[in-house]
PDB file of C-alpha atoms in Angstrom:
ATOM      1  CA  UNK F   1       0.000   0.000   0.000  1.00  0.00           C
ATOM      2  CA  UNK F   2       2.645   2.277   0.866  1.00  0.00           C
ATOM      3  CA  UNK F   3       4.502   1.891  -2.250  1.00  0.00           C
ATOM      4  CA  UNK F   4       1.726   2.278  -4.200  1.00  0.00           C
ATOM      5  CA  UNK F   5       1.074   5.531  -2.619  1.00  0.00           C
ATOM      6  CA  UNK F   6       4.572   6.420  -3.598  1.00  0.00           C
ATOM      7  CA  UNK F   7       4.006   5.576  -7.050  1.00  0.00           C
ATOM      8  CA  UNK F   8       0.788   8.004  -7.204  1.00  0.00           C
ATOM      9  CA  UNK F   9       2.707  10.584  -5.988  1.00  0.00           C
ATOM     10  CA  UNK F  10       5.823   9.809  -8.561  1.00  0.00           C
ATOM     11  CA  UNK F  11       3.085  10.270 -11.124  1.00  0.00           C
ATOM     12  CA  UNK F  12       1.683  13.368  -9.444  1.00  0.00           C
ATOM     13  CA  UNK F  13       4.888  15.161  -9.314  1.00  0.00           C
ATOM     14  CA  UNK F  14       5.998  14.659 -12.673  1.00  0.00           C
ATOM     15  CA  UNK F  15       2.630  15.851 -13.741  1.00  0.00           C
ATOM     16  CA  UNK F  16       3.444  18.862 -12.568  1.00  0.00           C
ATOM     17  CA  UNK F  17       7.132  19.378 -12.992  1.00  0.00           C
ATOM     18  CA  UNK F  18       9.741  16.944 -14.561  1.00  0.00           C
ATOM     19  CA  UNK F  19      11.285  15.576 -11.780  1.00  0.00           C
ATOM     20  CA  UNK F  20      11.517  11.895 -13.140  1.00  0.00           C
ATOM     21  CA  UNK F  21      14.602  10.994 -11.675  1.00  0.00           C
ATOM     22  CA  UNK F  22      13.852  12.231  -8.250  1.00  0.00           C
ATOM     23  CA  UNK F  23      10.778  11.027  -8.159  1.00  0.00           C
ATOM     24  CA  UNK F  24      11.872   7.517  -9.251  1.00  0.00           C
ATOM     25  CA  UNK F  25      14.811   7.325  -7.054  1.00  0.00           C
ATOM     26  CA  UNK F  26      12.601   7.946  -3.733  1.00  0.00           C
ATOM     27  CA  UNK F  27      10.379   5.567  -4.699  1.00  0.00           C
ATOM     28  CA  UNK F  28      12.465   2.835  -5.460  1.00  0.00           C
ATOM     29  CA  UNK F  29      14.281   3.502  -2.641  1.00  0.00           C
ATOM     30  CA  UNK F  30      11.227   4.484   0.139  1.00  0.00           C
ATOM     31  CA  UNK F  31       9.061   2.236  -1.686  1.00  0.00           C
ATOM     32  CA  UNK F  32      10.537  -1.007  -3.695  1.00  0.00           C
ATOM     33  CA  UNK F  33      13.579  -2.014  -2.131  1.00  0.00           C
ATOM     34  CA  UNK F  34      12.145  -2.400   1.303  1.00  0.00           C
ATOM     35  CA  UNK F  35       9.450  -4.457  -0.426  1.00  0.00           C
ATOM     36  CA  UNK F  36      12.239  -6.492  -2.296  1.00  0.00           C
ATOM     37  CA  UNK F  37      14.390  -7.405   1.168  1.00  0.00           C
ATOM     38  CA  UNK F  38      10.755  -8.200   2.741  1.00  0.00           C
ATOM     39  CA  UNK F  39      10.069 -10.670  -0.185  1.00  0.00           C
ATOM     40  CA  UNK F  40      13.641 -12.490   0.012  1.00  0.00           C
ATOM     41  CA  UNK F  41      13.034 -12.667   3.376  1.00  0.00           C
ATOM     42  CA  UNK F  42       9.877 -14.336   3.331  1.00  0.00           C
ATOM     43  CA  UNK F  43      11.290 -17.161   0.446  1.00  0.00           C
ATOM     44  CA  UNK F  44      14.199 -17.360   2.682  1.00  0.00           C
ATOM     45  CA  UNK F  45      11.068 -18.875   5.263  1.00  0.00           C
ATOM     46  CA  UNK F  46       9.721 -20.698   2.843  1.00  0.00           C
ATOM     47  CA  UNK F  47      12.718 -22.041   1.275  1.00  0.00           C
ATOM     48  CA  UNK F  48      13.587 -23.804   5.220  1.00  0.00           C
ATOM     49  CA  UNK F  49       9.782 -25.237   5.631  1.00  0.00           C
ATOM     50  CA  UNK F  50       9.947 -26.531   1.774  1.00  0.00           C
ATOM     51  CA  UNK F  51      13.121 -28.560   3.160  1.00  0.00           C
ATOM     52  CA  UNK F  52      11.680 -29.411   6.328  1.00  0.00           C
ATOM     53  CA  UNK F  53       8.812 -31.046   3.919  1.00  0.00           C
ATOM     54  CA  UNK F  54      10.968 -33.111   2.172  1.00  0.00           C
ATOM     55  CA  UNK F  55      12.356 -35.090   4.819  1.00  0.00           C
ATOM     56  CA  UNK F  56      15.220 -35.472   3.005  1.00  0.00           C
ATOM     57  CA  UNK F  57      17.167 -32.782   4.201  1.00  0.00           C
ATOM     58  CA  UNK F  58      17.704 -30.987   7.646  1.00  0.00           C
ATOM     59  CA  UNK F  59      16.642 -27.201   7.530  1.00  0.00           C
ATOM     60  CA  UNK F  60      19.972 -25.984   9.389  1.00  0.00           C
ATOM     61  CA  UNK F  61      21.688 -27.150   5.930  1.00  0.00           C
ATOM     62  CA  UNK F  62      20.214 -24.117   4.581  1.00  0.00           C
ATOM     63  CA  UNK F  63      22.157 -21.942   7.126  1.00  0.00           C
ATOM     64  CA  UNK F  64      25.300 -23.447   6.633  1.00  0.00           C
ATOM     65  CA  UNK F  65      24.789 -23.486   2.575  1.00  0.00           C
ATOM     66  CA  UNK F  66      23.882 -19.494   3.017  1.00  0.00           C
ATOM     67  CA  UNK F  67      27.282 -18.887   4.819  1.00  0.00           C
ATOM     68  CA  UNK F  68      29.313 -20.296   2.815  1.00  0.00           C
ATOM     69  CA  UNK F  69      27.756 -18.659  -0.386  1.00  0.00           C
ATOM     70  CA  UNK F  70      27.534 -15.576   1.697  1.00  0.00           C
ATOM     71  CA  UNK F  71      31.392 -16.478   2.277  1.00  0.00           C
ATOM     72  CA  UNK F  72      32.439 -16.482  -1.479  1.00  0.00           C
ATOM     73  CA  UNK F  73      30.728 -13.554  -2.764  1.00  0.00           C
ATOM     74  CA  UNK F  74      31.808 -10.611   0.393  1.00  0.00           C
ATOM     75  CA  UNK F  75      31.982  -7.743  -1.046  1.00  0.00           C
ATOM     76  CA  UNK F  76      34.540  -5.073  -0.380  1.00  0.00           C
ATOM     77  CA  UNK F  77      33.469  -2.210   1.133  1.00  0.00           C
ATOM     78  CA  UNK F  78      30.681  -0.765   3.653  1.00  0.00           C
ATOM     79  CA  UNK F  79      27.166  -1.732   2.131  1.00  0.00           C
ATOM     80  CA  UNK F  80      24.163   0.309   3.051  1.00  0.00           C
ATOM     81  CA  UNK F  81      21.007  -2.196   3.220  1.00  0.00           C
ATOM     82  CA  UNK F  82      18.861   0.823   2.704  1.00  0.00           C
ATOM     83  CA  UNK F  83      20.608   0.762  -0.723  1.00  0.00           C
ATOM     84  CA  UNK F  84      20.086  -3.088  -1.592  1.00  0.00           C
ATOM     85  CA  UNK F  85      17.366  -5.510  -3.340  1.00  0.00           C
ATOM     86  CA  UNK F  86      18.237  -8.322  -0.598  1.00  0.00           C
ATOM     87  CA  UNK F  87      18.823  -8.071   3.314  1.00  0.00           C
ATOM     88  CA  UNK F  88      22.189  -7.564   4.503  1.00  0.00           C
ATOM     89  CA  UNK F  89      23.980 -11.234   4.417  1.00  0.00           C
ATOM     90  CA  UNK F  90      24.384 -11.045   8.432  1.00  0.00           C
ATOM     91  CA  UNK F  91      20.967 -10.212   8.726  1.00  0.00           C
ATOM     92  CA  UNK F  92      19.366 -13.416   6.651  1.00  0.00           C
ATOM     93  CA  UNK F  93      21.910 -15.451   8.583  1.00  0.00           C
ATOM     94  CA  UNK F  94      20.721 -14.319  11.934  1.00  0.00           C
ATOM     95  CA  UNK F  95      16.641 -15.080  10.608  1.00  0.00           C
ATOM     96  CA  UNK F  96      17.702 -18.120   9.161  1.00  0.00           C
ATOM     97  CA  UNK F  97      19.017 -19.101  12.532  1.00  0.00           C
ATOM     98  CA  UNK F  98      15.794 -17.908  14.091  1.00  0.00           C
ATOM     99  CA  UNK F  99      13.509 -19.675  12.459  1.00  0.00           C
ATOM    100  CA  UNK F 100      15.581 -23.336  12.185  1.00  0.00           C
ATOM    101  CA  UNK F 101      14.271 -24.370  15.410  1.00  0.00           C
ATOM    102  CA  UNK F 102      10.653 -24.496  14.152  1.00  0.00           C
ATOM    103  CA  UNK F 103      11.395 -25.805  10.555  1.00  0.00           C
ATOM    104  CA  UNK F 104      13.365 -28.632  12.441  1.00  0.00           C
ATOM    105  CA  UNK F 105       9.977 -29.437  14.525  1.00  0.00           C
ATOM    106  CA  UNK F 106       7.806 -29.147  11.719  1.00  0.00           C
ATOM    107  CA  UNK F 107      10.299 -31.876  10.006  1.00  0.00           C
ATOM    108  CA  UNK F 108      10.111 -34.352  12.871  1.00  0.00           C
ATOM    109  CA  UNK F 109       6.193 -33.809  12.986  1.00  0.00           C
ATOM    110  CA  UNK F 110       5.676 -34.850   9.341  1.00  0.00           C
ATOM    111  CA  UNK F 111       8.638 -37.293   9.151  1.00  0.00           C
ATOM    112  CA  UNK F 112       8.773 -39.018  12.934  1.00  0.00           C
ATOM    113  CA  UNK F 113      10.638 -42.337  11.223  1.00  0.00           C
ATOM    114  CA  UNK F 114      13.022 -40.115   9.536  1.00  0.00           C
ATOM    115  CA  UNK F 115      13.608 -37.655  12.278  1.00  0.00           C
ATOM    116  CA  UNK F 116      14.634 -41.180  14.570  1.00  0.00           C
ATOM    117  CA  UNK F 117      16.225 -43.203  12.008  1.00  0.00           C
ATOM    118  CA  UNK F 118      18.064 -40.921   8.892  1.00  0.00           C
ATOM    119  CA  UNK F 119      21.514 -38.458   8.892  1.00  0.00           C
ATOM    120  CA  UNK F 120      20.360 -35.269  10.249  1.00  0.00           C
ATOM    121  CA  UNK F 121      21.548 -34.068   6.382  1.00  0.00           C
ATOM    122  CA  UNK F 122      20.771 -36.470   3.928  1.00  0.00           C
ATOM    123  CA  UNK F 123      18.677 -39.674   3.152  1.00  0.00           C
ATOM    124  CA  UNK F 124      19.017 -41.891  -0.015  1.00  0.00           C
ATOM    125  CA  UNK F 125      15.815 -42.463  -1.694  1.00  0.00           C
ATOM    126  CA  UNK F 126      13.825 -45.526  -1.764  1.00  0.00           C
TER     127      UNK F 126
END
């Protein structure tokens, strides 16, 4: 809602005088990037209840796969989240973290003979 707002008003203002570029850059920045990290974040969720679905893998492998790809593609630099499509790496580790625990129940509610009998990782098909 809010970013829609901002778009009204992007089309408002350059109705009135050409301020395209302004008017663009606050609301990508005020309007669609804070909507982009909040949409990564939520498949980020999703991504760890998906695995806990499968029985087939453990949802903390998704926390140690995001480090190390988090590992091999740092950035020099100071980066400003305010200024990014994604959260800040630290911060989708730290959520990731946070919500394990419950992925990791939901996992041994809809797999009890896998959550007592398989690798906490990995279990070869059928």
């Amino acid at each position: 809602a809010f970013a829609k707002l901002l778009m009204w008003v992007e089309v408002a203002v350059s109705l009135v005088v050409d301020f395209r570029f302004v008017t663009h850059s606050l609301v990508t920045l005020l309007g669609r990037l804070p909507y982009s990290r909040k949409l990564e974040s939520e498949a980020d969720q999703i991504g760890l209840e998906l695995l806990a679905r499968t029985c087939h893998y453990s949802p903390s492998v998704a926390v140690e796969a995001m480090s190390m790809l988090f590992e091999g593609t740092k950035r020099g630099g100071q980066q400003f989240e305010i200024l990014q499509t994604h959260p800040a790496d630290e911060r989708r580790l730290l959520q990731l973290r946070e919500w394990v625990a419950a992925a990791e129940d939901k996992r041994a509610t809809l797999c009890p003979l896998h959550a007592m009998h398989a690798s906490p990782h990995w279990r070869p098909g059928p």
